[in-house]
mmCIF file of C-alpha atoms in Angstrom:
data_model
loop_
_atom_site.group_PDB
_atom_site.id
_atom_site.type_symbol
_atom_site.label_atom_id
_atom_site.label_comp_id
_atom_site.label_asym_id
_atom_site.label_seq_id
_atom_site.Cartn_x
_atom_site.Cartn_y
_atom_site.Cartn_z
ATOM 1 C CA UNK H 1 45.131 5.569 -26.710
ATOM 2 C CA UNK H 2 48.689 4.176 -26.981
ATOM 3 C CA UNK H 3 50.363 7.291 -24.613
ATOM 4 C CA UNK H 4 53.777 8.307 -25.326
ATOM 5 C CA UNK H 5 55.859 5.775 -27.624
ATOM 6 C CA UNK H 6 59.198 5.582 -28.365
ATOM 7 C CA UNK H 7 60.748 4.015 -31.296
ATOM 8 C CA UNK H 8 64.000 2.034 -31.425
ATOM 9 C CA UNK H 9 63.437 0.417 -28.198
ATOM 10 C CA UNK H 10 67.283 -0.762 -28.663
ATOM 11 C CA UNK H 11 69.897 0.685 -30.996
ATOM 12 C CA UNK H 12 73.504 0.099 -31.441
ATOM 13 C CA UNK H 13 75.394 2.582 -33.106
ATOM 14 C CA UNK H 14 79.146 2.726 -34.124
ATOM 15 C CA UNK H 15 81.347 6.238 -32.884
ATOM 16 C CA UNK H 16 80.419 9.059 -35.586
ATOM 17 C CA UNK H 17 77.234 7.970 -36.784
ATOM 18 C CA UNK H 18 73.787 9.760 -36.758
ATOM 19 C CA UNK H 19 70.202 8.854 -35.690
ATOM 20 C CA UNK H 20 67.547 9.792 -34.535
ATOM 21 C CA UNK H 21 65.024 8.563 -31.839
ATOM 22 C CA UNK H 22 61.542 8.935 -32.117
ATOM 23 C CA UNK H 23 58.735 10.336 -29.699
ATOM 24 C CA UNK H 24 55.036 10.488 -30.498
ATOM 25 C CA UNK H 25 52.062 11.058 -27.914
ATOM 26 C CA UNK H 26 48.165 11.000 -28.866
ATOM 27 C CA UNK H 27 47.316 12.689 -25.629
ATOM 28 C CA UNK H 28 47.426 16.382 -27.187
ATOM 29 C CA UNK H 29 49.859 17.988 -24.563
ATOM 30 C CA UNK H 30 51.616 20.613 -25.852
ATOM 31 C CA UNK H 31 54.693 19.864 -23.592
ATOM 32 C CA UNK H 32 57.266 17.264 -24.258
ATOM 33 C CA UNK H 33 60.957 16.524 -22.920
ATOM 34 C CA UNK H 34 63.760 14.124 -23.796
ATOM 35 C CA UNK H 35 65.583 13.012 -20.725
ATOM 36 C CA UNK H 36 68.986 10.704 -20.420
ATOM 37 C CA UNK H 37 69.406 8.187 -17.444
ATOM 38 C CA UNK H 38 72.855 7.333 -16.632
ATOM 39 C CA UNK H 39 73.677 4.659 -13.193
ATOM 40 C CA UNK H 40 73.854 7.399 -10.432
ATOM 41 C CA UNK H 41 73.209 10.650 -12.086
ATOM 42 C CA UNK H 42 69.053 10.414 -12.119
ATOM 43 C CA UNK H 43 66.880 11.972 -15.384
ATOM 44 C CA UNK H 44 68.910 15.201 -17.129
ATOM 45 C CA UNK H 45 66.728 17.054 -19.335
ATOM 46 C CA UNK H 46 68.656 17.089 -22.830
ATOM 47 C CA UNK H 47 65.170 19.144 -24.486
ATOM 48 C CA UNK H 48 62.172 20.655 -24.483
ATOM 49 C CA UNK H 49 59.266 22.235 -26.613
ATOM 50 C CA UNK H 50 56.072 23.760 -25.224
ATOM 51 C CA UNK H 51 54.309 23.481 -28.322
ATOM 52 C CA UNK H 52 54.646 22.965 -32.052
ATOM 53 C CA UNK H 53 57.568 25.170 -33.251
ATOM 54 C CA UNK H 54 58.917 26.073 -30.238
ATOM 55 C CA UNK H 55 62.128 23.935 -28.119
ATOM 56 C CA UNK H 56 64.699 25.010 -25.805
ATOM 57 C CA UNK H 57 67.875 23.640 -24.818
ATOM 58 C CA UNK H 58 67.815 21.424 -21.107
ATOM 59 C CA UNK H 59 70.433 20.644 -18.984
ATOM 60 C CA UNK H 60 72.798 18.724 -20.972
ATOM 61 C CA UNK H 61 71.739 19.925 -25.035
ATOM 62 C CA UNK H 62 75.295 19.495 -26.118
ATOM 63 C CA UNK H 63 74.917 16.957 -29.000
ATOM 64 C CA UNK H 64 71.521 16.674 -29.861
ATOM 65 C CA UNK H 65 69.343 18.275 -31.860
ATOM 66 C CA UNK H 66 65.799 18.157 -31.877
ATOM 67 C CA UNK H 67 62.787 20.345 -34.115
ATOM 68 C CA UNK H 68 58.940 20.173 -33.150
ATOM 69 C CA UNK H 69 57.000 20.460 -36.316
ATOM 70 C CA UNK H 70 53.474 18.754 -35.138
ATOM 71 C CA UNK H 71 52.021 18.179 -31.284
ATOM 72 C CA UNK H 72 52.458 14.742 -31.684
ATOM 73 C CA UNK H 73 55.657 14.235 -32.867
ATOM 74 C CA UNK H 74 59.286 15.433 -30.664
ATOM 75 C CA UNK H 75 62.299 13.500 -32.345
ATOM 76 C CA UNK H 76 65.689 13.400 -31.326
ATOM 77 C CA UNK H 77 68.705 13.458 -32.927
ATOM 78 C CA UNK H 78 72.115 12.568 -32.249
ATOM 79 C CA UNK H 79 74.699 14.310 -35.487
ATOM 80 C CA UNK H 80 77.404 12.103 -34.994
ATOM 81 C CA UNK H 81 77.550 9.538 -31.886
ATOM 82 C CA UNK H 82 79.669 9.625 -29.276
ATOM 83 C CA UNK H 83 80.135 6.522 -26.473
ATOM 84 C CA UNK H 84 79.553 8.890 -23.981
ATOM 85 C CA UNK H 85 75.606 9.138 -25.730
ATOM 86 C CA UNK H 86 75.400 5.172 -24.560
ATOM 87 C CA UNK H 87 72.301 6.136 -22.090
ATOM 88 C CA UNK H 88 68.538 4.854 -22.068
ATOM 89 C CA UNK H 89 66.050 7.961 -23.496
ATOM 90 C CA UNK H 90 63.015 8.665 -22.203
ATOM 91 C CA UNK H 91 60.415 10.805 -23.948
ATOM 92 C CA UNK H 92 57.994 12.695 -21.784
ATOM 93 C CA UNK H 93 55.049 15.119 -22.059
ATOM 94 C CA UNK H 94 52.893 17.068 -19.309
ATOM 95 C CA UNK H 95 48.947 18.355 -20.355
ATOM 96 C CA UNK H 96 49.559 21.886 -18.504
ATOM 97 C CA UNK H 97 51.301 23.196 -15.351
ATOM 98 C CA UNK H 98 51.296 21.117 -11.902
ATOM 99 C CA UNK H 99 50.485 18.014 -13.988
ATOM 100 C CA UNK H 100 51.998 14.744 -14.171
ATOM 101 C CA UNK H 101 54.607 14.099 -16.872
ATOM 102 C CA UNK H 102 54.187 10.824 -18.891
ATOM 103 C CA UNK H 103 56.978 8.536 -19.920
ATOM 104 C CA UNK H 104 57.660 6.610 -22.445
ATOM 105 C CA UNK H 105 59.120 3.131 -22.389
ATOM 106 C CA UNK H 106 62.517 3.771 -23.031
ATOM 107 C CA UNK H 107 65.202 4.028 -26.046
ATOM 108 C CA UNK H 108 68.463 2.055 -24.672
ATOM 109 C CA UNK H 109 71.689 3.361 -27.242
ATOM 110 C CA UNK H 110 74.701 1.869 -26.994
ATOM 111 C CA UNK H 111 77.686 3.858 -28.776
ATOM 112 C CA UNK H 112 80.462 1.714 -30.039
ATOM 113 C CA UNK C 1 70.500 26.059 -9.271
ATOM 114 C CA UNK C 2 67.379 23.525 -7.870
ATOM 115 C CA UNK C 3 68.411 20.416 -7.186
ATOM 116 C CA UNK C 4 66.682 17.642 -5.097
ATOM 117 C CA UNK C 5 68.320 14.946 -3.028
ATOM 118 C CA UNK C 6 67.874 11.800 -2.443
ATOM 119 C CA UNK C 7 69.637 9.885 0.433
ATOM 120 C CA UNK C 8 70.560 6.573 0.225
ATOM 121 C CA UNK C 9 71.278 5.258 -3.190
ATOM 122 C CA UNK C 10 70.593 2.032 -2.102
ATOM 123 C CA UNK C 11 67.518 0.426 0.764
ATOM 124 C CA UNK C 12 66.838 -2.730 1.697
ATOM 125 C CA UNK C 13 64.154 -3.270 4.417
ATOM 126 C CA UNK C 14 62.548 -6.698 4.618
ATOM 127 C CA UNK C 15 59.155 -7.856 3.670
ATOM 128 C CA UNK C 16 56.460 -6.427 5.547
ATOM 129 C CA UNK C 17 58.944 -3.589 7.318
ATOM 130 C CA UNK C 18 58.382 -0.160 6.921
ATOM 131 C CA UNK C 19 59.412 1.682 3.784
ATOM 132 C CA UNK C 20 61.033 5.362 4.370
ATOM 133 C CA UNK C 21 62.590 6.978 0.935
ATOM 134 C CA UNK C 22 63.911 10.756 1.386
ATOM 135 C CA UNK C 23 64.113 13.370 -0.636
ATOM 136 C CA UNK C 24 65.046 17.178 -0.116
ATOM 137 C CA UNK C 25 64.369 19.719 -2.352
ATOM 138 C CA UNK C 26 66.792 23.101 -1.889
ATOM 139 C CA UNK C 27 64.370 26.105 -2.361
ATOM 140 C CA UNK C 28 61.896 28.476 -0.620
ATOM 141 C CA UNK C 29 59.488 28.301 -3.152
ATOM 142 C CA UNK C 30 57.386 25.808 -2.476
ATOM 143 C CA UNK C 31 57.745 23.397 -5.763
ATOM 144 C CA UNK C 32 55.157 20.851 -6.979
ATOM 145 C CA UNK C 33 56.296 17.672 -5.802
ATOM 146 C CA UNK C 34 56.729 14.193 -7.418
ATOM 147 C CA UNK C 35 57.348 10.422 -6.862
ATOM 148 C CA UNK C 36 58.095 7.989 -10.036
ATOM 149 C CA UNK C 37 58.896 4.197 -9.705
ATOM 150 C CA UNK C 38 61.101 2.432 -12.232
ATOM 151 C CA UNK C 39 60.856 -0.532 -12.618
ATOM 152 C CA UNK C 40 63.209 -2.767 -14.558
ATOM 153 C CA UNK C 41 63.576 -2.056 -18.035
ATOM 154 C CA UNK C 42 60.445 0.218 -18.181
ATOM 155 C CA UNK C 43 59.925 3.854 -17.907
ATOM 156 C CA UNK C 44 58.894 5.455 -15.138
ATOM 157 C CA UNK C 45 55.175 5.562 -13.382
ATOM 158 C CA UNK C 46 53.886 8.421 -11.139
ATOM 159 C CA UNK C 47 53.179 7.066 -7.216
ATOM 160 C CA UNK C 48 51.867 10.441 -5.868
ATOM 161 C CA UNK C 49 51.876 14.159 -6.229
ATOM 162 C CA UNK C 50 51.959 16.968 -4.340
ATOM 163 C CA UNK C 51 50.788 19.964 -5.982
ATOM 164 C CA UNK C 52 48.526 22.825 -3.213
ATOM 165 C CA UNK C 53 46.289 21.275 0.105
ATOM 166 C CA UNK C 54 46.618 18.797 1.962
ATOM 167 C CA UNK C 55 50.182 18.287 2.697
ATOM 168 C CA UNK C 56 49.957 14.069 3.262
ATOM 169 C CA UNK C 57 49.732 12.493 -0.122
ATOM 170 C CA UNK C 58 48.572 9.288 -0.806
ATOM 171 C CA UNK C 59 49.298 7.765 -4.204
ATOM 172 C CA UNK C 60 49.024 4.010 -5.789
ATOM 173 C CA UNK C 61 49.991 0.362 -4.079
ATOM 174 C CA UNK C 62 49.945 1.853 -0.501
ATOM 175 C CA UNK C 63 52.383 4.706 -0.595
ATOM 176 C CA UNK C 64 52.066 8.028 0.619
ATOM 177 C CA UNK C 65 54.934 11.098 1.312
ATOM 178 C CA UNK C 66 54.172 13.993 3.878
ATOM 179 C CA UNK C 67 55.083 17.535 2.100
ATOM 180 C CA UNK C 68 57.503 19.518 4.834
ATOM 181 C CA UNK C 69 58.264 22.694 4.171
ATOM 182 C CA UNK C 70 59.631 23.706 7.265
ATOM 183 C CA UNK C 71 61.883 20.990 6.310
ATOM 184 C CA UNK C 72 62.129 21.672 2.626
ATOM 185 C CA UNK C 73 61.254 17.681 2.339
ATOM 186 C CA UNK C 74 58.925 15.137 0.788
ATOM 187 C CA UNK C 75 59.758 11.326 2.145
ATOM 188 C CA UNK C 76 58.096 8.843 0.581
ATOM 189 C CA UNK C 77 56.590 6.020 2.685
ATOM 190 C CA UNK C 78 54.719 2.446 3.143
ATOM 191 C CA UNK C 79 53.899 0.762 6.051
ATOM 192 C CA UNK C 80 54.320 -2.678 5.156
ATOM 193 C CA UNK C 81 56.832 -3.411 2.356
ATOM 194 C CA UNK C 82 55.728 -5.928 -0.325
ATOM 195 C CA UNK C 83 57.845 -8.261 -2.286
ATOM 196 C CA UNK C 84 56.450 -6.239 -5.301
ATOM 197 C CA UNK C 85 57.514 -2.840 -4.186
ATOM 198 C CA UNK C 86 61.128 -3.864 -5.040
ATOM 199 C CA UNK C 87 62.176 -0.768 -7.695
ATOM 200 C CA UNK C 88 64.028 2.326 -8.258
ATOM 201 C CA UNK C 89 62.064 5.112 -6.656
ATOM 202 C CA UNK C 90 62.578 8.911 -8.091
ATOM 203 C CA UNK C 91 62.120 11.849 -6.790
ATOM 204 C CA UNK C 92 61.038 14.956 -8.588
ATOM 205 C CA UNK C 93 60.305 19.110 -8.173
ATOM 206 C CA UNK C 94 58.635 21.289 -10.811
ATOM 207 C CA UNK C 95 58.823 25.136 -10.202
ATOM 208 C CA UNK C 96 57.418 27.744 -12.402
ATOM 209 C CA UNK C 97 57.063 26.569 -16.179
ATOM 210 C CA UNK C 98 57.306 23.142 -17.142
ATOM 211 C CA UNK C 99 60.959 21.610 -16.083
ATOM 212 C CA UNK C 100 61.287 18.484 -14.102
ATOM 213 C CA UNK C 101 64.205 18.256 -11.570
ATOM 214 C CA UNK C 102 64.872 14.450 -10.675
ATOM 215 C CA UNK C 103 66.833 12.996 -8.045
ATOM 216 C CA UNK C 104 69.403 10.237 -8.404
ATOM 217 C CA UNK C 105 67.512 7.702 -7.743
ATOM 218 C CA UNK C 106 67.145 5.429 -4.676
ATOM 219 C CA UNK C 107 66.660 1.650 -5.286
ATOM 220 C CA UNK C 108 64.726 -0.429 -3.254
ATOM 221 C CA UNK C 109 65.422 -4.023 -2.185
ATOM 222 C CA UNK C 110 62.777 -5.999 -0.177
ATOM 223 C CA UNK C 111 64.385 -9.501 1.135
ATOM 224 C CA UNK C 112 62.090 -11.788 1.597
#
């Protein structure tokens, strides 16, 4: 049971380009979330999906794109890079409501 | 909008002092409550929860936060800090549906 992983764990990227980070969970939990951490500003919810085929956009969407096609799998994607995306990503799922939400280990993106 | 705060960006206490971490959360409805710990280059691990009952929570490696709502606040404490406990501590609130609110952060130094 490997949890929620998160694949790069480092990328650097150059002003314009596209990516996209990868979340995947074996835990079954129909809710996941992609969070940014900046120095002083806490988690900010960029996404969210409640299940397979459904997201919505967080509190800072503008950007990113992401598409749920499976439980298991929430990617992320970033059209075309800006330095301001430089942040570490953390994927995160909950099993249902009051329960705890599960991190992943991190994506650190530097923007050039 | 929610929010939560978190005062004091930065605590230092010395080893075997008490540990006192605040947080404030700004609504009457009372929210499910959470502390994460960060530590460095990881992702974040639950401490405690506070979701309906008793209103002291205890969570892992000897903390515990009191639920106030009279106060609208959730401080996270330890008796006796540990050399170990030195982290970034996060506070989060989870209302209806499945969104996260985090706090800034508060990071914890522990001289020895």
């Amino acid at each position: 049971n490997a949890g929620v992983t998160q694949t790069p764990k480092f990328q650097v990227l150059k002003t314009g380009q596209s990516m996209t980070l990868q979340c995947a969970q074996d835990m079954n939990h129909e809710y996941m979330s992609w969070y940014r951490q900046d120095p002083g500003m806490g988690l900010r919810l960029i996404h969210y999906s409640v299940g397979a085929g459904i997201t919505d956009q967080g509190e800072v969407p503008n950007g990113y794109n992401v598409s749920r096609s499976t439980t298991e799998d929430f990617p992320l994607r970033l059209l075309s890079a800006a330095p301001s995306q430089t942040s570490v990503y953390f994927c995160a799922t909950i099993q249902g409501a009051g329960e705890t939400q599960y991190f992943g280990p991190g994506t650190r993106l530097l923007v050039l | 909008a929610q929010s939560v705060t978190q005062l004091g960006s930065h605590v230092s206490v010395s080893e075997g002092a008490l540990v006192l971490l605040r947080c404030n959360y700004s609504s009457s409805v009372p929210p499910y409550l959470f502390w994460y710990v960060q530590y460095p280059n990881q992702g974040l691990q639950l401490l405690l929860k506070y979701t309906t009952g008793a209103t002291l929570v205890k969570g892992i490696n000897g903390f515990e936060a009191e639920f106030k709502k009279s106060e609208t606040s959730f401080h996270l404490t330890k008796p006796s800090a540990h050399m170990s406990d030195a982290a970034e501590y996060f506070c989060a609130v989870r209302y209806t549906g499945n969104q996260f609110y985090f706090g800034t952060g508060t990071s914890l130094t522990v001289i020895p």
